[in-house]
Coordinates of C-alpha atoms and ligand atoms in Angstrom, one line a residue:
M20 CA -5.2 26.6 -22.1
T21 CA -9.1 27.7 -21.9
T22 CA -11.1 27.9 -18.5
Q23 CA -13.5 24.8 -19.9
N24 CA -10.4 22.4 -20.0
R25 CA -10.1 23.1 -16.4
Q26 CA -11.1 20.4 -14.1
L27 CA -10.4 19.2 -10.6
R28 CA -7.3 17.5 -9.5
S29 CA -6.7 15.3 -6.7
V30 CA -3.5 16.4 -5.3
V31 CA -1.2 15.0 -2.6
T32 CA -0.9 17.4 0.4
G33 CA 0.1 15.6 3.1
V34 CA 2.1 12.4 4.1
G35 CA 2.3 10.8 7.0
S36 CA 3.1 7.3 9.2
Y37 CA 3.3 4.8 11.9
L38 CA 5.1 2.0 13.1
P39 CA 4.6 0.0 15.8
S40 CA 7.8 0.1 18.5
R41 CA 8.4 -3.1 18.4
V42 CA 11.2 -4.9 15.7
L43 CA 11.0 -8.7 14.7
T44 CA 14.6 -9.3 13.4
N45 CA 15.3 -12.5 11.5
A46 CA 17.4 -14.0 13.9
D47 CA 14.5 -13.1 15.8
L48 CA 12.3 -15.5 13.6
A49 CA 15.1 -18.1 13.3
A50 CA 14.6 -18.3 17.1
M51 CA 11.3 -19.3 16.5
V52 CA 11.1 -21.5 13.2
D53 CA 13.7 -23.5 11.0
T54 CA 14.8 -20.8 8.8
S55 CA 18.2 -18.0 8.6
D56 CA 18.1 -14.5 8.4
A57 CA 20.5 -15.8 5.4
W58 CA 18.1 -17.2 3.5
I59 CA 15.4 -14.5 4.4
V60 CA 17.5 -11.9 3.0
Q61 CA 18.3 -13.5 -0.3
R62 CA 14.9 -14.6 -1.0
T63 CA 13.1 -11.3 -0.1
G64 CA 15.4 -8.6 1.0
I65 CA 13.7 -8.3 4.3
R66 CA 15.9 -7.6 7.4
E67 CA 13.4 -6.9 10.3
R68 CA 9.9 -5.6 10.4
R69 CA 7.6 -4.2 13.0
I70 CA 4.5 -6.0 15.4
A71 CA 1.7 -4.7 16.9
A72 CA 1.6 -4.4 21.1
E73 CA -1.2 -6.3 22.1
G74 CA -3.6 -4.2 22.4
E75 CA -2.5 -2.2 19.7
T76 CA -4.8 -2.8 17.3
T77 CA -5.2 -1.5 13.6
S78 CA -7.7 2.3 14.0
M79 CA -4.8 3.0 16.8
L80 CA -1.6 2.7 13.8
G81 CA -4.2 4.0 11.6
E82 CA -5.4 7.2 14.0
R83 CA -1.3 7.6 14.1
A84 CA -0.9 7.8 10.5
A85 CA -3.9 9.8 10.0
R86 CA -2.8 12.9 12.4
A87 CA 0.9 12.8 11.0
A88 CA -0.6 12.9 7.1
L89 CA -2.4 15.7 8.6
Q90 CA 0.2 17.7 10.3
S91 CA 2.6 16.8 7.4
A92 CA -0.8 19.1 5.1
G93 CA -0.8 21.3 7.6
L94 CA -4.6 20.5 8.4
G95 CA -6.7 19.4 11.3
P96 CA -9.6 17.0 11.3
D97 CA -11.8 19.7 10.3
D98 CA -10.5 20.0 7.1
I99 CA -11.3 16.6 6.0
D100 CA -14.5 15.1 4.8
L101 CA -13.8 12.1 3.2
I102 CA -12.0 8.7 4.9
I103 CA -11.2 6.0 3.6
V104 CA -8.9 2.9 5.1
A105 CA -7.6 0.0 3.1
T106 CA -7.4 -3.1 5.3
S107 CA -7.5 -6.8 5.9
T108 CA -6.7 -6.4 9.2
P109 CA -9.8 -4.3 10.6
D110 CA -10.2 -4.0 14.6
Y111 CA -13.8 -5.5 14.2
T112 CA -15.9 -7.2 11.7
F113 CA -17.7 -4.0 12.3
P114 CA -17.9 -1.1 12.8
S115 CA -15.2 -0.2 10.3
T116 CA -11.7 0.6 10.7
A117 CA -12.0 4.3 9.2
A118 CA -15.5 5.1 11.3
Q119 CA -13.0 3.9 14.6
I120 CA -10.5 6.0 13.6
Q121 CA -13.3 9.2 12.2
A122 CA -14.0 9.3 16.0
A123 CA -10.5 9.1 17.7
L124 CA -9.8 12.3 15.5
G125 CA -13.0 13.7 17.0
M126 CA -14.7 13.9 13.7
A127 CA -18.7 13.9 13.5
H128 CA -18.8 15.3 10.4
G129 CA -18.1 13.3 7.1
A130 CA -18.0 10.2 5.4
A131 CA -15.7 7.2 6.5
F132 CA -15.5 3.7 5.7
D133 CA -13.0 0.7 4.9
L134 CA -12.0 -0.7 1.5
Q135 CA -10.6 -4.1 1.4
A136 CA -8.2 -4.9 -2.1
V137 CA -5.9 -6.9 0.0
C138 CA -2.3 -6.0 -0.4
S139 CA -4.0 -3.5 -3.8
G140 CA -5.9 -2.1 -0.9
F141 CA -3.9 1.5 -0.5
I142 CA -4.3 1.8 -4.6
F143 CA -8.0 0.8 -4.7
G144 CA -8.4 3.7 -2.2
V145 CA -6.4 6.1 -4.0
A146 CA -8.6 5.4 -7.3
T147 CA -11.8 5.4 -5.0
A148 CA -10.6 9.1 -3.6
D149 CA -9.7 10.8 -6.6
K150 CA -13.1 9.7 -7.8
F151 CA -15.2 11.4 -5.1
L152 CA -12.7 13.9 -4.9
R153 CA -12.9 15.2 -8.6
S154 CA -17.0 14.2 -8.4
G155 CA -16.7 17.8 -6.2
S156 CA -18.9 15.4 -4.2
H157 CA -16.1 15.7 -0.8
R158 CA -12.6 18.1 -0.8
R159 CA -10.4 16.7 0.9
A160 CA -9.7 13.0 1.7
L161 CA -7.5 10.6 3.9
V162 CA -6.5 8.2 2.3
I163 CA -4.7 5.5 5.1
G164 CA -3.4 2.1 5.0
A165 CA -3.4 0.2 8.1
E166 CA -2.5 -3.2 9.1
T167 CA -1.7 -5.5 11.8
F168 CA -1.2 -8.7 10.1
S169 CA 0.7 -10.0 12.9
R170 CA -2.7 -11.4 14.0
I171 CA -3.6 -13.7 11.3
I172 CA 0.0 -14.8 11.0
D173 CA 0.4 -18.2 11.2
W174 CA 3.8 -18.5 13.6
S175 CA 4.5 -21.6 12.9
D176 CA 4.5 -21.6 9.1
R177 CA 8.1 -20.4 8.1
A178 CA 7.1 -19.9 4.6
T179 CA 4.4 -16.7 5.2
C180 CA 5.6 -15.8 9.2
V181 CA 9.0 -14.2 7.6
L182 CA 6.6 -11.7 5.9
F183 CA 4.8 -10.0 6.7
G184 CA 4.6 -6.7 9.0
D185 CA 2.7 -4.3 11.3
G186 CA 2.1 -0.9 10.5
A187 CA 0.2 2.6 8.6
G188 CA 0.6 5.4 6.2
A189 CA -1.8 7.8 5.1
I190 CA -2.1 10.8 2.7
V191 CA -4.6 13.5 2.4
L192 CA -5.4 14.1 -1.4
Q193 CA -7.0 17.3 -1.2
A194 CA -9.4 19.0 -4.7
Q195 CA -7.5 21.4 -6.9
Q196 CA -8.3 22.9 -10.2
G197 CA -5.6 21.5 -13.0
F198 CA -5.7 21.9 -16.9
G199 CA -6.3 18.4 -17.6
T200 CA -2.9 18.1 -18.7
V201 CA 0.1 15.7 -17.5
E202 CA 1.5 18.5 -16.1
D203 CA -1.3 19.0 -13.5
R204 CA -0.4 18.2 -10.0
G205 CA -2.2 15.6 -8.8
V206 CA -3.1 11.7 -9.1
L207 CA -2.9 11.8 -13.5
T208 CA -4.5 8.1 -13.8
T209 CA -5.8 4.8 -12.3
H210 CA -5.8 1.4 -13.0
L211 CA -7.8 -1.3 -11.0
R212 CA -7.9 -5.1 -11.7
S213 CA -9.2 -8.1 -9.9
D214 CA -9.5 -11.7 -10.8
G215 CA -10.9 -14.1 -8.1
R216 CA -10.6 -17.5 -9.6
H217 CA -6.8 -17.3 -8.2
R218 CA -8.2 -17.4 -4.8
A219 CA -6.3 -20.0 -3.3
K220 CA -3.3 -19.2 -4.2
L221 CA -3.3 -16.6 -1.4
Y222 CA -6.3 -16.2 1.2
V223 CA -6.9 -16.6 4.7
D224 CA -8.5 -19.2 6.3
G225 CA -11.5 -17.9 8.3
G226 CA -13.9 -15.6 8.2
P227 CA -17.6 -14.2 9.8
S228 CA -19.4 -15.9 6.9
S229 CA -17.6 -19.1 7.0
T230 CA -15.7 -20.7 10.0
Q231 CA -16.9 -17.6 12.5
T232 CA -13.4 -17.4 13.2
V233 CA -9.9 -14.7 12.3
G234 CA -8.0 -17.6 10.7
H235 CA -4.6 -17.4 9.1
L236 CA -2.8 -16.2 6.1
R237 CA -2.1 -19.3 3.7
M238 CA 0.2 -18.7 0.4
K239 CA 1.5 -20.5 -2.5
G240 CA 4.1 -18.3 -2.2
R241 CA 6.0 -19.8 -5.5
E242 CA 2.7 -19.1 -7.4
V243 CA 2.0 -15.9 -6.3
F244 CA 5.7 -14.5 -7.3
R245 CA 4.8 -15.9 -10.9
F246 CA 1.7 -13.9 -11.9
A247 CA 3.1 -10.6 -9.7
V248 CA 5.7 -9.3 -11.9
D249 CA 3.0 -9.6 -15.1
M250 CA 0.0 -8.3 -13.1
T251 CA 2.8 -5.5 -12.1
S252 CA 3.9 -4.3 -15.3
D253 CA 0.3 -4.7 -17.1
V254 CA -1.3 -2.4 -15.2
V255 CA 1.8 0.1 -15.2
K256 CA 1.6 -0.4 -19.1
D257 CA -2.3 0.7 -18.8
A258 CA -1.0 3.9 -16.9
F259 CA 1.5 4.9 -20.0
A260 CA -0.7 4.1 -22.6
A261 CA -3.6 6.8 -20.9
T262 CA -1.2 9.2 -20.3
G263 CA 1.9 8.7 -23.2
I264 CA 4.2 9.8 -20.0
T265 CA 7.0 6.7 -20.4
A266 CA 9.3 4.9 -18.0
A267 CA 12.2 7.5 -18.7
D268 CA 9.8 10.1 -17.4
L269 CA 9.0 8.9 -14.1
Q270 CA 11.1 10.5 -11.2
W271 CA 9.8 7.6 -8.6
F272 CA 9.1 4.2 -8.8
V273 CA 7.0 3.3 -5.6
P274 CA 6.0 -0.3 -6.3
H275 CA 4.1 -2.6 -3.2
Q276 CA 6.9 -3.6 -0.5
A277 CA 6.5 -7.8 -0.6
N278 CA 9.8 -8.9 -2.4
R279 CA 12.6 -7.1 -3.2
R280 CA 13.4 -9.8 -6.4
I281 CA 9.7 -8.7 -7.1
I282 CA 10.2 -4.5 -6.5
D283 CA 13.5 -5.8 -8.9
M284 CA 12.3 -7.9 -11.7
S285 CA 9.1 -5.6 -12.2
A286 CA 11.3 -2.5 -12.9
A287 CA 13.7 -4.4 -15.1
K288 CA 10.9 -5.5 -17.2
L289 CA 9.5 -1.7 -17.4
G290 CA 12.8 -0.4 -18.4
I291 CA 12.7 1.1 -15.3
D292 CA 16.2 2.5 -13.8
P293 CA 17.3 1.1 -10.4
H294 CA 18.5 4.3 -8.7
K295 CA 14.2 5.5 -9.3
V296 CA 13.1 2.7 -6.6
I297 CA 11.8 3.4 -3.7
A298 CA 12.2 0.5 -1.7
T299 CA 11.6 -0.1 2.5
V300 CA 10.9 -4.1 2.3
H301 CA 13.6 -4.5 4.6
L302 CA 13.0 -2.0 7.3
H303 CA 9.2 -3.5 6.9
G304 CA 8.4 -6.6 5.6
N305 CA 5.0 -6.5 3.7
T306 CA 2.3 -4.9 5.4
S307 CA -0.3 -5.7 2.5
A308 CA -2.2 -2.2 2.3
A309 CA 0.5 -0.2 4.3
S310 CA 3.6 -0.7 2.3
I311 CA 2.9 1.9 -0.6
P312 CA 1.9 5.0 1.8
L313 CA 5.0 4.1 4.8
A314 CA 7.0 4.0 1.9
L315 CA 5.7 6.9 0.2
S316 CA 6.4 9.0 3.7
V317 CA 9.5 7.2 4.2
A318 CA 10.7 9.2 0.6
H319 CA 9.4 11.9 1.3
D320 CA 10.3 12.9 4.8
D321 CA 13.5 12.4 3.6
G322 CA 13.6 14.8 0.4
R323 CA 13.7 11.7 -2.6
I324 CA 10.2 12.5 -3.1
K325 CA 9.8 16.4 -3.8
R326 CA 6.8 18.7 -5.7
G327 CA 6.1 18.2 -9.4
D328 CA 8.2 14.3 -8.9
L329 CA 5.9 11.9 -11.0
V330 CA 5.6 9.1 -9.1
M331 CA 3.9 5.6 -10.1
L332 CA 2.4 4.0 -7.4
E333 CA 2.0 0.0 -8.4
A334 CA 0.9 -3.3 -6.0
V335 CA -0.2 -6.6 -6.3
G336 CA -2.2 -8.7 -3.8
G337 CA -4.6 -11.2 -2.4
G338 CA -8.2 -12.3 -5.0
F339 CA -5.8 -11.6 -7.1
T340 CA -6.1 -7.8 -7.3
W341 CA -3.9 -5.5 -8.5
G342 CA -3.3 -1.9 -9.8
S343 CA -1.3 1.1 -10.5
A344 CA -1.7 5.3 -9.7
L345 CA 0.6 7.6 -11.8
I346 CA 0.4 10.5 -9.4
R347 CA 2.3 14.4 -9.7
W348 CA 3.7 15.5 -6.1
Ligands
UT7_418 O1 1.7 -9.1 -1.1 C1 1.7 -10.2 -2.3 C2 1.9 -11.3 -1.1 N1 2.9 -12.5 -1.5 C3 4.1 -12.1 -2.1 O2 4.2 -11.2 -2.7 C4 5.2 -13.7 -1.8 C5 5.6 -13.8 -3.5 N2 6.5 -14.9 -3.1 C6 7.6 -15.0 -3.0 O3 8.0 -13.6 -2.3 C7 8.3 -15.6 -2.7 O4 8.3 -17.2 -3.2 C8 8.8 -16.6 -1.2 C9 10.2 -15.8 -0.5 C10 7.5 -16.9 -0.2 C11 9.4 -17.7 -1.2 O5 10.5 -17.8 -2.0 P1 10.7 -18.7 -3.3 O6 12.1 -18.9 -3.7 O7 9.7 -18.9 -4.2 O8 11.0 -20.4 -2.5 P2 10.2 -21.9 -2.5 O9 8.5 -21.8 -2.0 O10 10.1 -22.0 -4.0 O11 10.7 -22.2 -1.2 C12 12.0 -22.9 -1.8 C13 12.4 -23.9 -0.4 C14 11.3 -24.8 0.0 O12 12.1 -26.0 0.2 P3 12.8 -27.0 -0.3 O13 11.4 -27.1 -1.1 O14 12.8 -26.7 -1.8 O15 13.7 -28.1 0.2 C15 10.7 -24.1 1.2 O16 10.5 -25.1 2.4 O17 12.7 -22.8 0.9 C16 12.0 -23.5 1.7 N3 11.6 -22.5 3.2 C17 12.1 -21.8 3.3 N4 14.1 -21.9 3.7 C18 13.9 -21.3 5.2 C19 10.2 -21.5 2.6 N5 10.5 -20.8 3.9 C20 11.5 -20.9 4.4 C21 11.8 -20.3 5.3 N6 13.6 -20.3 5.9 N7 11.2 -19.1 5.9

């Protein structure tokens, strides 16, 4: 390979996560609304989720996940020059959760900002950081997905309150020289999509400029479900087309963790072996932008995801937004 083919790649060098300590089980929910463990497990695969303690904010969860990712990378806050936080449940309208985390990490250098693409936020964050790193403008990024969806749930609405949970996950992405081939370590391709016409299917009914309140999550679950499988397949196929990589080449498929049935149907439609699917939705529920880095953290820590593995990430969320990122670990 000649030197002029060399190009910067964004390589994952650390991964970490953090979950609040309080566990909310399906049985707990059945005591709050008209639902059952059997219904929740059969329709979603979710068995429990975590709920942030009073006063425990999104930035606190994100900071813990960031510190774990830094430790896994063998780096400290001084080594980072970019922080991107994907969240729809920021501590405040402003300043950004990213700036809060930056301060909590003791950093006074670099740039930190939030990015909002709901459940696809982590993929949008990875794609954004990848472009910063490959341009050469920044060297090491923390990409964090952190959420406290428990704060925007209508706890009397059984159709949504059983689905969501709180948590945070993070990765360190580091600019390293590659050769511009799919054998390189790092982010190989990203594909982002959105279509704002679908707003009414999944939205929060409040905000600073409309109601001056935070609002509650509202969802037409069946309609979201119908779109989710198709949208997932489209962006994953885009990643295959861009790289020549096929479903058979993947070691791992790490989809957004919203519903076990959506995960399984998406994998089947794409011809991905069920053994390659990383699913943590039974433990975490839907943690929106935190779901993919939480799943990555579990599968990294238990030794499934190893250096050199081809890992396909994909997510679908409110907006609608959807996207994929193909990474050689
Ligand atoms: O991150 C992206 C965000 N969201 C998603 O990915 C969610 C996508 N959608 C889904 O996961 C599913 O649509 C749900 C899990 C939300 C619902 O499953 P479903 O199979 O689509 O059920 P449904 O909405 O069609 O409702 C079936 C029945 C209804 O009763 P009737 O009208 O048939 O009598 C609901 O009222 O289930 C009822 N129901 C419940 N029953 C017990 C709805 N929620 C519950 C509940 N417990 N928690």
